Coordinates of C-alpha atoms and ligand atoms in Angstrom, one line a residue:
M185 CA 20.4 68.0 -80.9
P186 CA 21.3 64.8 -79.8
F187 CA 17.5 63.0 -79.9
F188 CA 17.5 61.7 -75.8
V189 CA 17.5 64.4 -74.8
L190 CA 13.5 64.9 -76.7
C191 CA 13.2 62.1 -75.4
K192 CA 13.4 63.1 -71.5
S193 CA 9.7 64.9 -71.6
E194 CA 7.6 62.0 -72.9
N195 CA 5.3 65.7 -74.0
T196 CA 7.9 66.8 -76.6
L197 CA 8.7 63.8 -77.8
Q198 CA 7.9 64.2 -82.0
K199 CA 4.7 61.6 -82.7
A200 CA 2.8 60.6 -85.8
P201 CA -0.7 60.7 -86.4
I202 CA -2.9 59.0 -83.6
E203 CA -4.5 57.6 -86.7
Y204 CA -2.1 56.7 -87.9
V205 CA 0.2 54.7 -84.8
E206 CA -3.8 52.9 -84.7
G207 CA -3.6 52.0 -88.7
E208 CA 0.1 50.3 -87.6
L209 CA -0.6 48.4 -85.2
A210 CA -4.0 47.2 -86.9
K211 CA -2.7 45.5 -89.3
F212 CA -1.5 42.8 -86.6
A213 CA -4.3 40.1 -85.5
P214 CA -3.5 40.1 -81.5
V215 CA -4.2 36.1 -81.4
E216 CA -3.4 34.0 -78.1
L217 CA -1.4 31.5 -78.6
D218 CA -2.9 28.5 -76.9
V219 CA -0.9 24.9 -76.1
D220 CA -1.6 21.7 -74.7
L221 CA 0.6 21.4 -72.4
S222 CA -1.7 17.1 -71.4
L223 CA 1.7 15.5 -72.3
I224 CA 4.0 17.6 -70.7
S225 CA 5.5 16.5 -67.1
E226 CA 6.1 18.9 -64.7
N227 CA 9.5 19.2 -64.3
D228 CA 9.2 20.0 -67.8
K229 CA 6.7 23.0 -67.0
N230 CA 8.3 23.8 -64.8
V231 CA 11.5 24.3 -66.9
L232 CA 9.5 25.9 -69.1
A233 CA 8.7 28.6 -66.7
K234 CA 12.3 29.8 -66.0
L235 CA 13.1 30.0 -69.3
V236 CA 10.3 32.1 -69.7
D237 CA 11.9 34.3 -66.7
A238 CA 15.1 33.9 -69.4
S239 CA 13.8 34.6 -72.0
R240 CA 11.6 37.6 -70.6
L241 CA 15.5 39.3 -70.3
I242 CA 16.0 38.0 -74.2
D243 CA 13.4 40.4 -74.8
E244 CA 15.2 42.9 -72.3
L245 CA 18.7 42.7 -73.9
F246 CA 17.3 42.7 -77.5
L247 CA 15.3 46.3 -77.4
N248 CA 19.9 47.7 -75.7
Q249 CA 19.3 45.6 -78.7
V250 CA 18.2 47.3 -81.1
D251 CA 18.7 51.0 -80.0
A252 CA 20.9 51.6 -76.9
E253 CA 17.8 54.4 -76.0
N254 CA 15.3 51.8 -76.3
G255 CA 14.6 51.5 -72.0
K256 CA 14.9 54.7 -71.5
M257 CA 11.6 55.6 -74.4
L258 CA 10.4 51.9 -72.9
Q259 CA 10.3 53.0 -68.8
S260 CA 8.9 56.7 -70.2
L261 CA 6.1 55.1 -72.5
Q262 CA 4.7 53.2 -69.3
A263 CA 5.1 55.7 -66.8
S264 CA 3.1 58.5 -68.8
A265 CA 0.0 55.9 -69.0
S266 CA -3.3 57.5 -70.8
T267 CA -5.0 55.7 -74.2
E268 CA -3.4 57.6 -76.3
N269 CA -0.3 56.5 -74.9
S270 CA -1.2 53.1 -74.7
A271 CA -1.4 52.6 -79.0
Y272 CA 2.4 54.5 -79.0
L273 CA 3.4 52.0 -76.2
E274 CA 1.8 48.5 -77.8
L275 CA 3.0 49.3 -80.9
F276 CA 7.3 50.4 -79.7
K277 CA 6.6 46.8 -77.9
V278 CA 5.7 45.1 -82.1
M279 CA 8.1 46.7 -83.2
F280 CA 11.0 46.8 -80.8
G281 CA 12.2 50.3 -81.1
P282 CA 10.2 53.6 -82.3
W283 CA 10.2 53.1 -86.0
N284 CA 8.0 51.0 -88.0
R285 CA 9.6 47.7 -89.3
L286 CA 7.1 47.4 -92.0
E287 CA 7.6 50.6 -93.7
H288 CA 11.5 50.2 -93.9
D289 CA 12.3 52.0 -90.1
K290 CA 10.3 55.3 -90.7
P291 CA 10.4 57.2 -87.8
F292 CA 6.9 56.5 -85.4
L293 CA 8.2 58.2 -81.9
G294 CA 10.5 60.6 -82.5
E295 CA 12.8 62.2 -86.4
R296 CA 15.8 59.8 -85.3
N297 CA 16.2 57.4 -88.1
K298 CA 17.5 54.0 -86.7
P299 CA 20.9 54.1 -87.1
L300 CA 21.7 50.8 -90.3
G301 CA 24.7 49.5 -86.9
A302 CA 21.5 49.2 -84.9
G303 CA 23.2 49.4 -81.4
F304 CA 25.3 47.3 -82.3
Y305 CA 28.0 49.9 -83.0
P306 CA 28.5 53.4 -81.9
P307 CA 25.5 55.6 -84.0
D308 CA 26.9 58.4 -86.1
M309 CA 30.7 55.3 -87.4
T310 CA 31.1 55.5 -90.8
K311 CA 32.2 52.8 -92.8
E312 CA 35.1 54.3 -93.1
E313 CA 35.9 54.8 -89.2
F314 CA 34.9 50.9 -89.2
E315 CA 37.7 49.7 -92.0
R316 CA 39.8 52.0 -91.0
A317 CA 40.2 50.7 -87.2
K318 CA 40.2 46.6 -88.9
T319 CA 42.9 48.5 -90.5
E320 CA 44.6 49.9 -87.0
N321 CA 44.2 46.3 -85.6
P322 CA 44.6 43.3 -87.9
D323 CA 45.7 41.6 -85.0
L324 CA 41.5 42.4 -84.4
A325 CA 40.1 42.2 -87.6
E326 CA 37.8 38.8 -87.0
A327 CA 37.0 41.4 -83.3
F328 CA 35.9 43.8 -84.7
E329 CA 33.2 41.7 -87.4
S330 CA 32.8 38.7 -85.3
E331 CA 28.8 37.9 -84.9
F332 CA 29.4 37.9 -81.1
T333 CA 30.1 41.3 -80.4
V334 CA 29.4 44.8 -80.4
I335 CA 31.4 48.5 -81.1
R336 CA 32.2 50.3 -78.5
R337 CA 33.9 54.2 -78.5
Q338 CA 36.8 54.4 -76.5
G339 CA 38.8 57.3 -76.0
G340 CA 37.8 58.5 -79.3
K341 CA 39.0 54.7 -81.1
L342 CA 36.3 51.9 -82.0
V343 CA 37.2 48.8 -79.9
P344 CA 35.8 45.2 -79.9
V345 CA 33.6 45.1 -76.8
P346 CA 32.5 41.2 -76.1
Y347 CA 29.1 40.4 -75.6
H348 CA 29.4 38.0 -72.4
Q349 CA 31.4 41.7 -71.1
A350 CA 28.2 43.9 -73.0
Y351 CA 26.0 42.5 -71.3
S352 CA 27.0 40.9 -69.0
S353 CA 24.8 41.9 -66.0
Y354 CA 22.1 40.3 -68.8
V355 CA 24.0 37.5 -69.6
T356 CA 24.9 36.8 -66.2
K357 CA 22.0 36.2 -65.0
I358 CA 20.1 34.3 -68.3
S359 CA 23.1 31.8 -67.4
A360 CA 22.0 31.3 -64.0
L361 CA 18.5 30.6 -65.2
L362 CA 19.6 28.4 -67.8
K363 CA 21.9 26.5 -65.4
E364 CA 18.8 26.1 -62.6
A365 CA 16.8 24.4 -65.7
A366 CA 18.7 21.9 -66.5
E367 CA 19.1 21.2 -62.9
I368 CA 14.8 20.6 -62.4
T369 CA 15.2 18.4 -66.6
D370 CA 14.2 14.6 -66.3
D371 CA 15.6 14.8 -70.4
A372 CA 19.5 14.0 -71.3
S373 CA 19.9 16.1 -74.6
L374 CA 17.5 18.8 -72.5
E375 CA 20.1 18.9 -70.1
K376 CA 22.6 18.4 -71.9
Y377 CA 22.1 22.3 -74.7
L378 CA 20.6 24.3 -71.2
S379 CA 24.1 24.2 -69.6
L380 CA 26.5 24.0 -72.1
R381 CA 24.2 27.1 -72.9
A382 CA 24.3 28.2 -69.2
D383 CA 28.2 28.2 -70.2
A384 CA 28.0 29.5 -74.0
F385 CA 26.1 32.8 -72.6
L386 CA 29.5 33.5 -70.7
T387 CA 31.5 33.3 -72.9
D388 CA 29.9 33.5 -75.8
D389 CA 31.1 30.3 -77.4
Y390 CA 28.1 28.8 -79.0
F391 CA 29.6 25.7 -80.8
D392 CA 28.8 22.4 -78.0
S393 CA 25.4 24.1 -77.3
D394 CA 24.7 23.9 -81.8
M395 CA 26.1 21.2 -81.3
A396 CA 24.0 19.3 -78.7
W397 CA 20.4 20.7 -80.5
M398 CA 20.7 18.9 -83.0
D399 CA 20.1 15.7 -80.3
L400 CA 17.2 17.8 -78.6
A401 CA 14.8 14.0 -78.5
G402 CA 12.6 14.6 -75.4
D403 CA 9.4 16.8 -75.0
L404 CA 10.1 20.5 -75.7
E405 CA 12.3 22.1 -78.7
I406 CA 13.7 25.2 -77.1
V407 CA 16.4 27.8 -78.8
I408 CA 18.2 30.8 -76.9
G409 CA 21.1 33.2 -77.7
P410 CA 22.5 34.9 -80.5
Y411 CA 21.0 33.4 -83.9
E412 CA 20.6 36.1 -86.6
V413 CA 22.7 39.0 -88.5
Y414 CA 19.8 40.7 -89.6
E415 CA 18.5 43.4 -87.5
D416 CA 22.4 44.5 -88.2
N417 CA 21.7 46.5 -91.5
L418 CA 25.3 48.1 -92.5
Y419 CA 27.1 45.0 -93.0
N420 CA 25.5 41.4 -91.2
Y421 CA 27.5 41.1 -88.8
K422 CA 25.8 41.4 -85.2
A423 CA 24.0 38.3 -84.1
A424 CA 20.6 39.3 -82.4
Y425 CA 19.3 37.9 -79.8
E426 CA 16.6 35.9 -79.4
A427 CA 13.7 32.6 -77.2
F428 CA 11.6 30.2 -78.6
L429 CA 10.5 27.6 -76.3
C430 CA 8.5 24.9 -77.9
T431 CA 6.5 21.9 -76.8
V432 CA 6.6 18.9 -79.7
D433 CA 4.0 17.8 -81.6
H434 CA 4.2 15.0 -81.6
E435 CA 1.0 13.6 -84.0
E436 CA 2.9 16.0 -86.8
S437 CA 6.1 14.3 -86.5
Q438 CA 4.5 10.7 -87.1
K439 CA 3.1 12.0 -89.9
L440 CA 6.5 13.3 -91.6
D441 CA 8.2 9.8 -89.8
K442 CA 5.4 8.2 -92.6
V443 CA 6.2 10.6 -95.3
S444 CA 10.5 10.1 -95.0
A445 CA 9.5 5.8 -96.1
Y446 CA 8.2 6.9 -99.1
L447 CA 11.0 9.3 -100.2
N448 CA 12.2 6.9 -103.0
E449 CA 9.4 6.5 -104.4
M450 CA 9.1 10.0 -104.3
E451 CA 12.2 10.9 -106.2
G452 CA 10.8 7.2 -107.7
N453 CA 8.0 9.4 -109.5
L454 CA 9.7 12.8 -110.3
P455 CA 7.4 13.0 -114.5
I456 CA 11.3 14.0 -115.5
P457 CA 14.0 10.8 -117.4
D458 CA 15.3 8.7 -114.9
E459 CA 18.6 9.9 -115.7
Y460 CA 17.7 13.4 -114.0
K461 CA 16.3 11.7 -110.8
N462 CA 18.2 11.7 -107.8
F463 CA 18.6 8.7 -105.2
N464 CA 21.0 9.4 -102.6
R465 CA 20.7 13.2 -101.2
G466 CA 19.7 11.6 -97.9
L467 CA 17.4 13.6 -95.8
S468 CA 21.2 16.3 -94.3
S469 CA 17.7 18.6 -92.6
P470 CA 15.4 16.6 -90.2
I471 CA 12.2 18.6 -89.7
K472 CA 10.4 19.3 -86.8
V473 CA 6.9 20.1 -85.7
V474 CA 6.1 22.1 -82.9
N475 CA 3.7 24.5 -81.1
E476 CA 5.2 27.8 -79.4
V477 CA 4.5 28.8 -75.5
F478 CA 6.7 32.0 -75.3
A479 CA 8.6 33.7 -78.5
A480 CA 11.4 37.0 -77.8
G481 CA 14.0 39.0 -78.7
D482 CA 14.5 38.6 -82.3
T483 CA 12.0 36.8 -83.9
K484 CA 9.2 38.3 -81.9
S485 CA 9.7 41.8 -83.4
G486 CA 7.2 42.9 -86.1
I487 CA 6.6 39.5 -88.7
Q488 CA 6.2 36.7 -86.5
T489 CA 8.5 33.4 -88.0
T490 CA 6.4 29.9 -88.8
A491 CA 9.3 28.2 -89.6
F492 CA 13.4 28.2 -88.7
N493 CA 16.4 25.8 -89.9
L494 CA 19.0 26.3 -87.5
P495 CA 21.8 26.8 -86.6
N496 CA 24.1 29.3 -88.7
D497 CA 27.6 28.0 -87.9
E498 CA 28.8 26.2 -91.0
R499 CA 31.0 23.7 -89.1
V500 CA 27.4 22.2 -87.1
R501 CA 26.3 22.0 -90.1
E502 CA 29.3 19.7 -92.1
A503 CA 28.8 17.6 -88.6
K504 CA 25.0 17.2 -88.4
G505 CA 23.6 19.0 -91.1
S506 CA 20.9 21.8 -89.2
K507 CA 16.5 21.4 -88.4
K508 CA 14.2 22.3 -90.1
V509 CA 11.9 23.5 -87.0
M510 CA 8.0 24.0 -87.8
L511 CA 5.8 26.6 -85.5
K512 CA 2.0 24.9 -86.1
N513 CA -0.3 27.1 -83.7
I514 CA 1.7 30.4 -85.3
A515 CA 0.7 29.1 -88.9
R516 CA -2.8 27.9 -87.9
A517 CA -3.0 31.4 -85.8
K518 CA -1.7 32.8 -89.1
F519 CA -4.3 30.9 -91.3
E520 CA -6.9 32.4 -89.1
K521 CA -6.4 35.9 -88.9
C522 CA -4.6 36.4 -92.0
W523 CA -5.5 33.2 -94.8
I524 CA -9.1 33.3 -93.9
P525 CA -10.3 36.8 -94.5
I526 CA -8.3 36.8 -97.9
V527 CA -9.4 33.5 -98.7
N528 CA -12.8 35.2 -97.9
T529 CA -12.8 37.9 -100.2
V530 CA -11.5 36.2 -103.9
L531 CA -12.4 32.6 -103.2
A532 CA -15.4 31.2 -105.7
D533 CA -18.2 29.2 -103.0
K534 CA -17.5 26.3 -102.8
P535 CA -13.4 26.3 -103.4
L536 CA -14.1 28.3 -100.1
Q537 CA -16.2 26.2 -98.4
N538 CA -13.5 23.4 -98.9
V539 CA -9.9 24.9 -98.1
S540 CA -9.2 23.7 -94.8
F541 CA -6.6 24.5 -92.4
D542 CA -4.7 20.8 -91.9
S543 CA -5.0 20.7 -95.5
Y544 CA -2.9 24.4 -95.9
F545 CA -0.4 23.0 -92.6
T546 CA 0.5 20.1 -94.9
H547 CA 1.2 21.7 -97.9
V548 CA 4.1 23.7 -96.1
L549 CA 5.7 19.9 -95.0
M550 CA 5.4 18.8 -98.2
H551 CA 6.7 21.9 -99.3
E552 CA 9.5 22.2 -97.4
M553 CA 10.5 18.3 -97.6
S554 CA 9.8 18.9 -101.5
H555 CA 13.4 20.8 -101.2
G556 CA 15.0 17.2 -100.7
L557 CA 13.7 16.7 -104.2
G558 CA 15.4 16.7 -107.1
P559 CA 18.3 17.7 -109.3
G560 CA 21.2 18.6 -106.6
N561 CA 24.6 17.8 -107.2
I562 CA 24.2 18.1 -111.5
V563 CA 26.6 17.2 -115.1
L564 CA 26.2 19.3 -117.0
K565 CA 26.0 18.3 -121.5
D566 CA 30.2 18.3 -121.4
G567 CA 30.4 16.0 -119.1
S568 CA 30.8 18.7 -115.9
K569 CA 30.9 18.7 -112.5
T570 CA 28.3 21.2 -110.6
T571 CA 24.7 21.7 -108.3
V572 CA 21.6 23.3 -109.0
V573 CA 22.8 26.4 -107.1
K574 CA 26.0 27.4 -108.7
E575 CA 24.6 27.1 -111.9
L576 CA 20.9 28.9 -111.7
K577 CA 22.8 32.4 -109.7
E578 CA 21.0 34.6 -108.4
L579 CA 17.5 32.8 -109.7
Y580 CA 17.8 29.6 -107.9
S581 CA 15.9 30.6 -105.0
T582 CA 12.6 31.8 -106.5
I583 CA 12.9 28.4 -109.1
E584 CA 13.1 26.0 -105.7
E585 CA 10.9 27.8 -103.9
C586 CA 8.4 28.0 -106.9
K587 CA 9.5 23.7 -107.3
A588 CA 9.4 23.3 -104.4
D589 CA 4.8 25.0 -103.8
V590 CA 3.9 22.9 -107.4
L591 CA 5.7 18.9 -106.3
G592 CA 4.7 19.7 -102.6
I593 CA 1.0 19.7 -104.3
Y594 CA 2.2 16.5 -106.2
N595 CA 3.4 14.2 -103.7
M596 CA 0.0 15.2 -101.3
K597 CA -0.8 13.2 -104.7
F598 CA 1.0 11.2 -105.2
L599 CA 0.6 10.0 -101.0
M600 CA -3.3 10.5 -101.1
D601 CA -2.8 7.6 -104.3
K602 CA -1.0 5.3 -101.7
G603 CA -3.4 5.8 -99.5
V604 CA -0.7 7.4 -97.1
F605 CA -2.6 11.0 -97.5
D606 CA -6.9 10.7 -97.4
K607 CA -8.4 11.0 -100.6
G608 CA -11.4 12.5 -100.3
Q609 CA -8.7 15.5 -99.2
E610 CA -7.8 16.2 -102.4
Y611 CA -10.6 19.0 -103.0
S612 CA -9.6 20.4 -100.4
M613 CA -5.7 20.6 -101.3
Y614 CA -6.7 22.1 -104.4
S615 CA -8.7 25.3 -103.0
S616 CA -6.3 25.2 -100.6
Y617 CA -3.3 25.5 -103.3
L618 CA -5.6 28.6 -104.5
G619 CA -6.2 30.3 -101.4
G620 CA -3.4 30.0 -100.5
M621 CA -1.6 31.8 -103.2
L622 CA -3.1 35.1 -102.7
R623 CA -0.6 36.7 -98.8
S624 CA 2.4 35.5 -100.7
I625 CA 1.9 37.9 -103.9
R626 CA 0.0 40.5 -101.2
F627 CA 3.8 40.5 -99.7
G628 CA 5.7 41.2 -103.9
I629 CA 6.9 39.0 -106.4
N630 CA 10.0 40.5 -107.0
E631 CA 11.3 37.9 -103.3
A632 CA 11.7 34.3 -104.2
H633 CA 8.1 33.1 -102.4
G634 CA 6.3 35.8 -103.8
G635 CA 8.5 35.2 -107.3
G636 CA 7.5 32.1 -107.3
V637 CA 4.5 31.9 -106.6
A638 CA 3.2 34.6 -108.7
I639 CA 4.5 32.7 -111.9
Q640 CA 2.8 28.7 -110.9
W641 CA -0.4 30.9 -110.8
N642 CA 0.1 33.0 -114.3
Y643 CA 1.8 29.3 -115.6
Y644 CA -2.6 28.0 -113.9
F645 CA -4.2 30.4 -115.8
E646 CA -2.3 29.7 -119.0
K647 CA -3.2 26.0 -118.7
G648 CA -7.1 27.0 -117.7
A649 CA -7.0 25.3 -114.9
F650 CA -7.9 28.9 -112.6
Y651 CA -10.1 30.7 -114.0
V652 CA -12.5 34.0 -112.5
D653 CA -15.9 32.0 -112.6
G654 CA -19.0 34.7 -113.9
S655 CA -18.7 36.3 -110.4
G656 CA -15.9 37.1 -110.0
K657 CA -14.4 34.8 -107.8
L658 CA -11.1 32.6 -108.6
T659 CA -11.2 28.9 -109.0
F660 CA -10.1 26.2 -110.6
D661 CA -10.5 23.0 -113.5
E662 CA -10.8 19.4 -111.6
N663 CA -9.8 18.1 -114.6
K664 CA -7.5 21.0 -115.7
I665 CA -5.7 21.3 -112.4
F666 CA -3.3 18.0 -111.8
P667 CA -2.1 18.0 -115.6
A668 CA -1.1 21.7 -115.0
V669 CA 0.4 20.4 -111.3
T670 CA 2.9 18.0 -112.7
S671 CA 4.1 19.7 -117.0
L672 CA 4.2 22.5 -114.7
A673 CA 7.1 20.6 -112.0
R674 CA 8.5 18.3 -115.6
E675 CA 9.5 22.1 -116.9
L676 CA 10.6 23.9 -113.3
L677 CA 12.9 19.9 -112.7
L678 CA 13.9 20.1 -116.1
I679 CA 15.3 23.3 -115.3
E680 CA 17.6 21.6 -112.5
A681 CA 18.4 19.2 -113.9
R682 CA 20.3 21.0 -117.4
G683 CA 21.0 23.8 -115.0
D684 CA 20.1 26.0 -117.8
Y685 CA 20.3 29.4 -116.7
D686 CA 19.1 31.2 -119.9
G687 CA 16.5 28.8 -119.7
A688 CA 15.8 30.2 -116.4
N689 CA 16.3 32.7 -117.2
N690 CA 13.0 33.3 -119.7
F691 CA 11.0 31.8 -117.4
I692 CA 10.8 33.8 -114.7
Q693 CA 10.5 37.1 -117.8
R694 CA 7.6 35.1 -118.9
Y695 CA 5.4 33.9 -115.5
R696 CA 7.4 35.7 -113.2
Q697 CA 4.1 38.6 -114.3
M698 CA 1.4 41.5 -112.2
T699 CA -1.4 40.7 -113.6
P700 CA -4.7 42.4 -113.4
E701 CA -7.0 39.1 -112.1
M702 CA -3.5 39.2 -109.4
K703 CA -4.1 43.4 -108.6
D704 CA -8.0 43.3 -109.0
A705 CA -7.7 40.4 -105.8
V706 CA -4.7 41.8 -104.3
E707 CA -6.5 45.4 -104.3
K708 CA -9.0 43.9 -102.4
L709 CA -7.1 42.2 -99.4
E710 CA -6.3 45.9 -98.5
H711 CA -8.6 45.5 -94.7
V712 CA -6.3 42.5 -93.9
P713 CA -4.2 42.6 -91.6
T714 CA -0.3 41.1 -92.1
D715 CA 0.7 39.4 -89.5
I716 CA -0.4 38.3 -86.0
R717 CA 1.0 39.4 -82.8
P718 CA 0.6 37.3 -80.8
I719 CA -0.5 36.9 -76.8
F720 CA 1.1 34.1 -73.9
P721 CA -1.6 32.7 -72.4
V722 CA 0.5 29.4 -71.7
V723 CA 2.9 31.5 -69.5
D724 CA 0.3 31.5 -66.7
R725 CA -0.3 28.2 -67.1
L726 CA 3.9 26.8 -65.6
Ligands
ZN1048 ZN1 10.7 26.6 -99.4

């Protein structure tokens, strides 16, 4: 029986047990996201208010992209208000649909499995049917694969429908709100972006507005449109709508500017022979630190984003590079709700007393900066020119993420010695570094970040730099930690400089292990929330 027939009456809908739903909900700690608006002009506050309205439409639009039945189901959940239903409704809102994103989209309302292609294709469409339609209509092949079309069945045939037609009732309203916002702002760079983006919503040509986004220079950092393609698990073709409304954190941006002035010195200080150093990489990916006022759509479903790198359009990347945006208040919320409970459980007293958000966040920033240091384009022994990415293949991301973590600490220490950062924070830096590792390991060591962290953890244990003390808690040896950081940095940088695939493979095999100490620590963390559920009280102050 088709699902929507069951759905007509809320009471006949198959539901997962309430204990399960409440347990899943508890994995997302609710948190009120705060943002200081004192430096934001009255006009920009009005701009934000308009954009919040537009973003609420993005929420509805994305819900519809996930599945065409979602809107009805949401209404029916809202209509039948009861204490028990409120948990189902709340989880539905977190997941943007009746499927649990933390458990491979297992349904918690109804029995229907989530279509692989979400709502972008007819739910019963097979890959064969899609491929056949493309072959039969070669002139439409590009439209079938476009990021900005949905596939519909009309008269028994598959046809690509552009987003601005398929979602016309939403995008015309969103476009109008963006135009209104563009008229209000005094910030010329934002005005340009918003008006170009307003047009793009009506044409699905995002190029000019993506270019304008790279030049945003005021107090607001706004992203709104269809971007990532991960919601389409069938082909990864179709882009999901999302929005980030943020204010720029000028204090952190100044810190980054100060650090940028030392990039060449940091490259020179890398613990490898000079011949492997790379002084002309430039900063192709500027970093901006912001605070989130409101988020909507794709990015708000399931796990919250702490950093993103956009745009995805390669033509824009070639012309202007890309921009890395880091969401500081989201990072702080995760630190308080998901990170502090971890260190409370596993760290020994002294490092525990010294962890701090500042050390943690500065390391995150230095991690990002460190991606831009060290070998990129390389020359092999036989004289051939290549890149680290090409040579290390599928092992690249694990080695590179590990390198960025380790160099993050190595460079923080360097900048402390130079007087750029407070040298008094060195103990806090190592404490926060050790404490943060379990958060990544908890999510699995086969993914690049978790794998990279497992390598660091085991390397430092082998060197005696990290150890379990008499009380069974984790701590570090002040005399051994920096030499271990330095030698690990050297190992990773040499693997990259030589494009040494076999070396990378051996290194990963040896160190990316789930050890008994790790397992033991992870098992103690079951009660800790997986992520946060942001509430946006700032919206009421606009
Ligand atoms: Zn990274």
